[in-house]
PDB file of C-alpha atoms in Angstrom:
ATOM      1  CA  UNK A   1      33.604  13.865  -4.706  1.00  0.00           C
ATOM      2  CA  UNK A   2      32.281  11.061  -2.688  1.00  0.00           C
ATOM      3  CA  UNK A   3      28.833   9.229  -2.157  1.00  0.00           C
ATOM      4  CA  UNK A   4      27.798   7.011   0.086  1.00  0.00           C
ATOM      5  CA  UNK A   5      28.320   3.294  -0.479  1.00  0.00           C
ATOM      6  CA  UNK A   6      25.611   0.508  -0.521  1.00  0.00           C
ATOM      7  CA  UNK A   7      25.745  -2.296   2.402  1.00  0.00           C
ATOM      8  CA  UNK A   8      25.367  -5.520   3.003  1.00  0.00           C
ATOM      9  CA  UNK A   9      25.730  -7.893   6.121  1.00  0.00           C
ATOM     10  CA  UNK A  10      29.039  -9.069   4.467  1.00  0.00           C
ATOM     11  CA  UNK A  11      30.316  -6.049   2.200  1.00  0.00           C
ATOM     12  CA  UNK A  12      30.589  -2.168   1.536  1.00  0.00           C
ATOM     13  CA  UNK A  13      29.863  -1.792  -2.713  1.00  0.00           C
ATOM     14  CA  UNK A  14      31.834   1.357  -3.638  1.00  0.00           C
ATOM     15  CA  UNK A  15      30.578   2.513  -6.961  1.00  0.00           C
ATOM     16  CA  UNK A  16      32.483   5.299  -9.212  1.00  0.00           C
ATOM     17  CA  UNK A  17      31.456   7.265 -13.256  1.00  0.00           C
ATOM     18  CA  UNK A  18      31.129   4.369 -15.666  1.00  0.00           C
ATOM     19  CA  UNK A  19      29.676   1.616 -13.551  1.00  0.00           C
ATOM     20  CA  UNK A  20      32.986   1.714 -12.076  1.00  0.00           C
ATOM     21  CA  UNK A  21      32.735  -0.750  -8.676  1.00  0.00           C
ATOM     22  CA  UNK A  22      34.407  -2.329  -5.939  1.00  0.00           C
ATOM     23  CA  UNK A  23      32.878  -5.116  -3.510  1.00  0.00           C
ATOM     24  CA  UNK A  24      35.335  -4.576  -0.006  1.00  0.00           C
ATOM     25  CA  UNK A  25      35.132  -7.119   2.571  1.00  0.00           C
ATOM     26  CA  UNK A  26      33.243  -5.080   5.848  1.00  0.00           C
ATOM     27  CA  UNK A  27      35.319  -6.974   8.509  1.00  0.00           C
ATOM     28  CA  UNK A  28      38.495  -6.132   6.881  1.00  0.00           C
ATOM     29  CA  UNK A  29      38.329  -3.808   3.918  1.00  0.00           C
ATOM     30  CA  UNK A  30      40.085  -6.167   1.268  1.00  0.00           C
ATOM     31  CA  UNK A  31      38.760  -6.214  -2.295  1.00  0.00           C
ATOM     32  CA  UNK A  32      36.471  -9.209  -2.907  1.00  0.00           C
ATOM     33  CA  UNK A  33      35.511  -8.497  -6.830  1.00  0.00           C
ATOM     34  CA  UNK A  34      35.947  -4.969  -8.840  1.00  0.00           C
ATOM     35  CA  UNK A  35      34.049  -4.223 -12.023  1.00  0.00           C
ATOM     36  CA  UNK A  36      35.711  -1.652 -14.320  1.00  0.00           C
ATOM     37  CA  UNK A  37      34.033  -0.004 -17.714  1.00  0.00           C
ATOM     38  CA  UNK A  38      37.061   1.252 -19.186  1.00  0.00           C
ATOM     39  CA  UNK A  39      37.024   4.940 -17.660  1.00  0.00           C
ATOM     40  CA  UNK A  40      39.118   6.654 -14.642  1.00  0.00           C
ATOM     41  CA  UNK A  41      38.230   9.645 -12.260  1.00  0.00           C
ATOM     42  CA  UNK A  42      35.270  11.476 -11.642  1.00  0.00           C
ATOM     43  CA  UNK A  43      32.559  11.703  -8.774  1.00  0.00           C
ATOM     44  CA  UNK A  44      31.568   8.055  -6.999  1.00  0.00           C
ATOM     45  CA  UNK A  45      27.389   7.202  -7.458  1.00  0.00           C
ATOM     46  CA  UNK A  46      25.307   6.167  -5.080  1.00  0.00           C
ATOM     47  CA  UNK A  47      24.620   2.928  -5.776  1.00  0.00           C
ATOM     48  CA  UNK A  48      21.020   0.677  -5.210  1.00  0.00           C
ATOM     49  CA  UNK A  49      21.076  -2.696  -3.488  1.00  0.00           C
ATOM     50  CA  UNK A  50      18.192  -4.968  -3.175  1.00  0.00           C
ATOM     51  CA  UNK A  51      17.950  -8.632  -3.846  1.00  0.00           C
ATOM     52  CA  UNK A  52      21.523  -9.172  -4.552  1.00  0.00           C
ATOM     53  CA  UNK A  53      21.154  -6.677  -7.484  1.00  0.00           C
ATOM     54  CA  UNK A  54      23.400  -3.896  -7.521  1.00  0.00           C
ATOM     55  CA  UNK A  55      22.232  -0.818  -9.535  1.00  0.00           C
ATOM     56  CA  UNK A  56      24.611   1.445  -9.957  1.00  0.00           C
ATOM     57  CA  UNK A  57      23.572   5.122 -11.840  1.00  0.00           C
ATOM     58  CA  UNK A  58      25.863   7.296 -14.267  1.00  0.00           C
ATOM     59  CA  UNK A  59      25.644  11.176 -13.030  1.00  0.00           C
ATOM     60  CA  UNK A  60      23.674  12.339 -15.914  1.00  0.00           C
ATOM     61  CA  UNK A  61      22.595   9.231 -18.148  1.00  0.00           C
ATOM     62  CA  UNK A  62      19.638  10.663 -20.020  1.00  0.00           C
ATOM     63  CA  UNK A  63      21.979  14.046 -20.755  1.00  0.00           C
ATOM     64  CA  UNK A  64      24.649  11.712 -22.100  1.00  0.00           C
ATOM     65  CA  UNK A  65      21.876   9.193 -23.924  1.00  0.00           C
ATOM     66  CA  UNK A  66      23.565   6.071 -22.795  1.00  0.00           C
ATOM     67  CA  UNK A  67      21.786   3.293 -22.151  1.00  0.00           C
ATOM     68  CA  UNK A  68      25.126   1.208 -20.518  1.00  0.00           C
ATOM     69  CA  UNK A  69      24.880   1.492 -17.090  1.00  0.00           C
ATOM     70  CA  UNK A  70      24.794  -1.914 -15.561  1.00  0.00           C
ATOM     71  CA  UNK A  71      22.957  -3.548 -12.709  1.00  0.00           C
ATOM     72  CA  UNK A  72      25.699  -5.948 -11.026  1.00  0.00           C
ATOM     73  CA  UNK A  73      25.297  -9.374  -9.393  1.00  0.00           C
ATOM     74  CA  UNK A  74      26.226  -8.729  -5.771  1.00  0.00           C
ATOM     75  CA  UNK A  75      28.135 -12.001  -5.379  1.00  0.00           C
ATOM     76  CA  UNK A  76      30.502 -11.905  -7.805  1.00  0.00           C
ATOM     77  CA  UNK A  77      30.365  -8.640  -9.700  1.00  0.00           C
ATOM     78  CA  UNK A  78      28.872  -9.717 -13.367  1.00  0.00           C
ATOM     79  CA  UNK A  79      25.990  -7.773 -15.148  1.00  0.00           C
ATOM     80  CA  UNK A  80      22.827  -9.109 -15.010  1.00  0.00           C
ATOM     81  CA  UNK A  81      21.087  -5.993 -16.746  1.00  0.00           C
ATOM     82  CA  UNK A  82      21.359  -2.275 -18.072  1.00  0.00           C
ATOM     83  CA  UNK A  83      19.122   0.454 -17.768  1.00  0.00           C
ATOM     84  CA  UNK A  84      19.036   3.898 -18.614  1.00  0.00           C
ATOM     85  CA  UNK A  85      17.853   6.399 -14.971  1.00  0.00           C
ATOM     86  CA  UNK A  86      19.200   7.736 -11.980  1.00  0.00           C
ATOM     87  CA  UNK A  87      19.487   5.496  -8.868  1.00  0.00           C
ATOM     88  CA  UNK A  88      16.033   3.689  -8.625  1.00  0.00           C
ATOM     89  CA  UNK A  89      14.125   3.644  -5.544  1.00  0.00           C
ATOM     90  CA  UNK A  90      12.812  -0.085  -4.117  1.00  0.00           C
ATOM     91  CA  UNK A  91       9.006   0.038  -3.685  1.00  0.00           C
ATOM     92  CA  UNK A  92       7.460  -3.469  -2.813  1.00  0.00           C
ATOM     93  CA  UNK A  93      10.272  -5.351  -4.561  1.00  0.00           C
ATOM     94  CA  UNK A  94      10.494  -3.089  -7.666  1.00  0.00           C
ATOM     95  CA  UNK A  95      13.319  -1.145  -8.453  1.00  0.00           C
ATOM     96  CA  UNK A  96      11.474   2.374  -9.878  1.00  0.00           C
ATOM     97  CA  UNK A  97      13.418   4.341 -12.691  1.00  0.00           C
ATOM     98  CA  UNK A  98      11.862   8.015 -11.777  1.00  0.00           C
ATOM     99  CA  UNK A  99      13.847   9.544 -14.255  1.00  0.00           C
ATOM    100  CA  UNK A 100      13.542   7.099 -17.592  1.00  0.00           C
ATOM    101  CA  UNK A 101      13.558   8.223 -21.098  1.00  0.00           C
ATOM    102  CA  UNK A 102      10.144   8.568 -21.505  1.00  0.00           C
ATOM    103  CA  UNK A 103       8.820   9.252 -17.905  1.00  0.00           C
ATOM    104  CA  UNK A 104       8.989   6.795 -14.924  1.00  0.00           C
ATOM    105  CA  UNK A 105       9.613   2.907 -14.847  1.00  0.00           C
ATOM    106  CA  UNK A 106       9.416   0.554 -12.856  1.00  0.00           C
ATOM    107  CA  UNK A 107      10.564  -3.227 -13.129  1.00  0.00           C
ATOM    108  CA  UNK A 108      10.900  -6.357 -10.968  1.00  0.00           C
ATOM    109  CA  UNK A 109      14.152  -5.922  -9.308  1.00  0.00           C
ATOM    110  CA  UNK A 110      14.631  -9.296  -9.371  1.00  0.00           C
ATOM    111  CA  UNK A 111      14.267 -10.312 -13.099  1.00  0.00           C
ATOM    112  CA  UNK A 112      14.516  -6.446 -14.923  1.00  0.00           C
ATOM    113  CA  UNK A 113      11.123  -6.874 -16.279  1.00  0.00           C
ATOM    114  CA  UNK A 114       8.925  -4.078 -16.941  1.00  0.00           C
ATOM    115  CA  UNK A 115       5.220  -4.085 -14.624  1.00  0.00           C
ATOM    116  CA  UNK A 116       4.272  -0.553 -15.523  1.00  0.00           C
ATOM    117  CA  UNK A 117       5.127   2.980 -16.734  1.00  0.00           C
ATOM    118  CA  UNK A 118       4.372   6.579 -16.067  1.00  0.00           C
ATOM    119  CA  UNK A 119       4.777   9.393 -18.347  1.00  0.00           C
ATOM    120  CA  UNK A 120       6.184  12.087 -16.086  1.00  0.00           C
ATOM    121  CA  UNK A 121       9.504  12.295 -15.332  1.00  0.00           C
ATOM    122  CA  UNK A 122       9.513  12.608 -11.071  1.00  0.00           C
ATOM    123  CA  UNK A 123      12.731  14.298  -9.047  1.00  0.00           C
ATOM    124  CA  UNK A 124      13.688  13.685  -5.981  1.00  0.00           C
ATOM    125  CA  UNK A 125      11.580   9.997  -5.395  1.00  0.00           C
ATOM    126  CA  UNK A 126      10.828   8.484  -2.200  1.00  0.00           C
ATOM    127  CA  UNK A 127       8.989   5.460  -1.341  1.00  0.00           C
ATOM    128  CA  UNK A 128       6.404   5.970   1.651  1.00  0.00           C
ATOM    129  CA  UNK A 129       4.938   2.564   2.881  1.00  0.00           C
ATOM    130  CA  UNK A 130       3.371   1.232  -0.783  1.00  0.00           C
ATOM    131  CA  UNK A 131       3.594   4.435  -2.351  1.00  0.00           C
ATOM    132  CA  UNK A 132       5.780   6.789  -4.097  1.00  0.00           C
ATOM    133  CA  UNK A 133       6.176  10.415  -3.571  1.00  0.00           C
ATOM    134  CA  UNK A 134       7.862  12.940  -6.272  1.00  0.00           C
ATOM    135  CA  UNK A 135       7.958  16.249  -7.996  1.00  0.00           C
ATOM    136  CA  UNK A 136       7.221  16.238 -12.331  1.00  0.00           C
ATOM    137  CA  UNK A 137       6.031  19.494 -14.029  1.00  0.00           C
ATOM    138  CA  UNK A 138       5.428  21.812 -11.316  1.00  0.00           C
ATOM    139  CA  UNK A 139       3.176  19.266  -8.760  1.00  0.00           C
ATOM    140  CA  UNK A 140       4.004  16.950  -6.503  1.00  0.00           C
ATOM    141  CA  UNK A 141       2.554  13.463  -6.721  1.00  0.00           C
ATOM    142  CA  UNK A 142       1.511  10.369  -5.309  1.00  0.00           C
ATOM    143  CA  UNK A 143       2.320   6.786  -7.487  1.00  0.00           C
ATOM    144  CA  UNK A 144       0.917   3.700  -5.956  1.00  0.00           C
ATOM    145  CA  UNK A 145       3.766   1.231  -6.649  1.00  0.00           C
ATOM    146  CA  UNK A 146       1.512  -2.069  -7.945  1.00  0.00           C
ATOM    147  CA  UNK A 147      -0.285  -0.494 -10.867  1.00  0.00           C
ATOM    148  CA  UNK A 148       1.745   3.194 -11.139  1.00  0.00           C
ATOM    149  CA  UNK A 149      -1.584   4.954 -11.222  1.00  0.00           C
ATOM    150  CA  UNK A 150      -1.462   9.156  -9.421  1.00  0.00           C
ATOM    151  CA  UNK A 151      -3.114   8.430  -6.049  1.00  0.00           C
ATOM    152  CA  UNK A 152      -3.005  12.440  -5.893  1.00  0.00           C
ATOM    153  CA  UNK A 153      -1.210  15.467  -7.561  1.00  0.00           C
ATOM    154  CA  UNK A 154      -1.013  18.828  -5.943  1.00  0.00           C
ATOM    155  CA  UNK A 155       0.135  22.545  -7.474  1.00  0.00           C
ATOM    156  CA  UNK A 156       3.449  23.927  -5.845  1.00  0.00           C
ATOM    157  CA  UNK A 157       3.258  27.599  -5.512  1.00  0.00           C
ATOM    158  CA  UNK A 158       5.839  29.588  -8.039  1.00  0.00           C
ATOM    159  CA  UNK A 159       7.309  26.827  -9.070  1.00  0.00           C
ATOM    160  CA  UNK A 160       8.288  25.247 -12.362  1.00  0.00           C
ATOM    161  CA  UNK A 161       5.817  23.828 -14.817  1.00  0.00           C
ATOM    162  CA  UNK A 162       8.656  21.530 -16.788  1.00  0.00           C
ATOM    163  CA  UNK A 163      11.076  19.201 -16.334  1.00  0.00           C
ATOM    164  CA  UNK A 164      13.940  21.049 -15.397  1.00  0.00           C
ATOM    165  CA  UNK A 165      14.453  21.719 -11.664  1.00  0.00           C
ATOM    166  CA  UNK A 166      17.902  23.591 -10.231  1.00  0.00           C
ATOM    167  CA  UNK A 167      18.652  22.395  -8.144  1.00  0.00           C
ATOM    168  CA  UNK A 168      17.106  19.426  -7.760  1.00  0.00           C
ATOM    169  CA  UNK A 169      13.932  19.518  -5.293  1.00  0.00           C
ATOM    170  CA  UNK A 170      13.777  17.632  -1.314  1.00  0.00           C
ATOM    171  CA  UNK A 171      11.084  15.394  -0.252  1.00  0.00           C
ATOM    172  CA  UNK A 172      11.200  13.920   3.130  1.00  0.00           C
ATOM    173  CA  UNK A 173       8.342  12.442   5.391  1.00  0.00           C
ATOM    174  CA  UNK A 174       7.606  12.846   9.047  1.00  0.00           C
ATOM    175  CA  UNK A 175       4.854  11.775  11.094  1.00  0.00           C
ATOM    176  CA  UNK A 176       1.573  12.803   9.343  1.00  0.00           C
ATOM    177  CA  UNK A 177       3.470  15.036   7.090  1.00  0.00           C
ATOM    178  CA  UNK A 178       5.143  15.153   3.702  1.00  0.00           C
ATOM    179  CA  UNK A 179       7.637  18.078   2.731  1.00  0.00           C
ATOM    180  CA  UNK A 180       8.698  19.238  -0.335  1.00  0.00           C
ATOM    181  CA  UNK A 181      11.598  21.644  -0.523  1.00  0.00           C
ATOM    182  CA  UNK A 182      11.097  23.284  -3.736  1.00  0.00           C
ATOM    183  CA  UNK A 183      12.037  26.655  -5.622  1.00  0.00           C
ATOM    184  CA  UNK A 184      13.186  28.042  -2.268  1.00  0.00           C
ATOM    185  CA  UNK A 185       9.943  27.261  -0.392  1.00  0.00           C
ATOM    186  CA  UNK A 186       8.988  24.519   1.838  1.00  0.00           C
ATOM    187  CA  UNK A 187       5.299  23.202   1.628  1.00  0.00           C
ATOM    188  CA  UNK A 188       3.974  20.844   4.335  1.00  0.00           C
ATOM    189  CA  UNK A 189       1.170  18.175   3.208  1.00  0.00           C
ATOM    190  CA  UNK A 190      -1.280  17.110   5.980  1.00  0.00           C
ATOM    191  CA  UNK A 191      -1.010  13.473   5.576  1.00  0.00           C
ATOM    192  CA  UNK A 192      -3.030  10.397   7.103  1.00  0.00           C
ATOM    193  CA  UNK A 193      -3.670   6.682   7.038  1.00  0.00           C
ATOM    194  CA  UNK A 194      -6.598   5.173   5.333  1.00  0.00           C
ATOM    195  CA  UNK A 195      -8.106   2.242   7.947  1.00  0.00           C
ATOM    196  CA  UNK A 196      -6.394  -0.177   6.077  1.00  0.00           C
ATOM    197  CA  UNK A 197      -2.390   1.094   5.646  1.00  0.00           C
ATOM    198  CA  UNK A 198      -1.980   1.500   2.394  1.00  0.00           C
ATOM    199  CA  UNK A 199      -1.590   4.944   1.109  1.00  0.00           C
ATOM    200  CA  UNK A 200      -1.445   8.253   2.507  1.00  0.00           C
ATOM    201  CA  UNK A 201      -4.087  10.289   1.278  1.00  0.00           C
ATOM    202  CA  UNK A 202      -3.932  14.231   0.464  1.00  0.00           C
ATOM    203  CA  UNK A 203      -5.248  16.308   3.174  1.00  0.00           C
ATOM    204  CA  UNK A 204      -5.006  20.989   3.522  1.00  0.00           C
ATOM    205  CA  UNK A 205      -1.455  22.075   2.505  1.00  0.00           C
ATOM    206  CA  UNK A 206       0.221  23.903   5.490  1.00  0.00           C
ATOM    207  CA  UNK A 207       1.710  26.715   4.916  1.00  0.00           C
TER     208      UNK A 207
END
């Protein structure tokens, strides 16, 4: 199958099983570095870019208990780091592991080191403003990104209480809103900005 690629002003980062990559020139779609890790075939990942740091996720790393997959110096390809999660999300210049071994981490995207951790695992992360949004155990909840603290948690209705979700649940934000596609229901959160816009704070669920 095929994913979509990261971008940057100069390049399109095409990034396969393995930590598999390729850095193509955008203007003319030559190869400026590749990065192989001794495997063939298989689905392309989605990779993460942010701060010339390429992360680049293995389909199912905590299934296959690797610990290998490498975060990749945009310029010229090397490894920088590893780490062990799905594609991270960038919240306020960290790169947030939803689905560690152990529950959620997040480290400075910049240097890999660790400023907090969460024990839930969270599926489907997105980052709202400062926050971050997820599902873990049957809720969805609210992370503020500095400390990793649960601005809020709320119950979804017939869904699971453990870490297993199939598929995979759908958070997306609108205006005032914040939906979670879950268990073959959609809920709607009533969502607004405190004075100072920082977090979005729980209001009625809408049904």
């Amino acid at each position: 199958g095929s994913a979509t690629p990261a971008l940057d002003e100069l390049r399109v980062y095409v990034a396969g099983g393995c930590g598999n990559t390729e850095a193509l020139d955008r203007a003319t779609g030559t190869s400026v570095w590749r990065r192989d890790f001794g495997c063939s075939g298989g689905a392309t990942v989605v990779p993460a870019l942010f701060a010339g740091r390429l992360w680049v996720p293995e389909l199912a790393p905590i299934a296959r208990n690797t610990t290998v997959m490498p975060v990749l110096n945009a310029g010229d390809g090397s490894v920088v780091g590893r780490f062990n999660s799905y594609r991270p999300v960038i919240a306020d210049g960290l790169a947030v592991l939803a689905r560690d071994e152990h529950g959620v981490r997040a480290v400075d995207a910049s240097t890999g080191k660790q400023v907090w951790r969460h024990r839930t695992h969270l599926y489907a992360p997105i980052v709202i403003g400062h926050d971050i949004y997820g599902v873990g155990r049957g809720r969805v909840l609210a992370l503020d990104s500095e400390r990793g603290t649960t601005l809020w948690s709320a119950a979804l209705r017939e869904h699971h209480t453990f870490d297993d979700y199939t598929p995979n649940p759908v958070l997306a934000a609108a205006p005032g809103l914040l939906f979670v596609a879950a268990a073959g229901r959609i809920t709607a959160f009533e969502s607004a900005l405190r004075p100072a816009p920082r977090r979005i704070a729980l209001g009625a669920a809408v049904r």
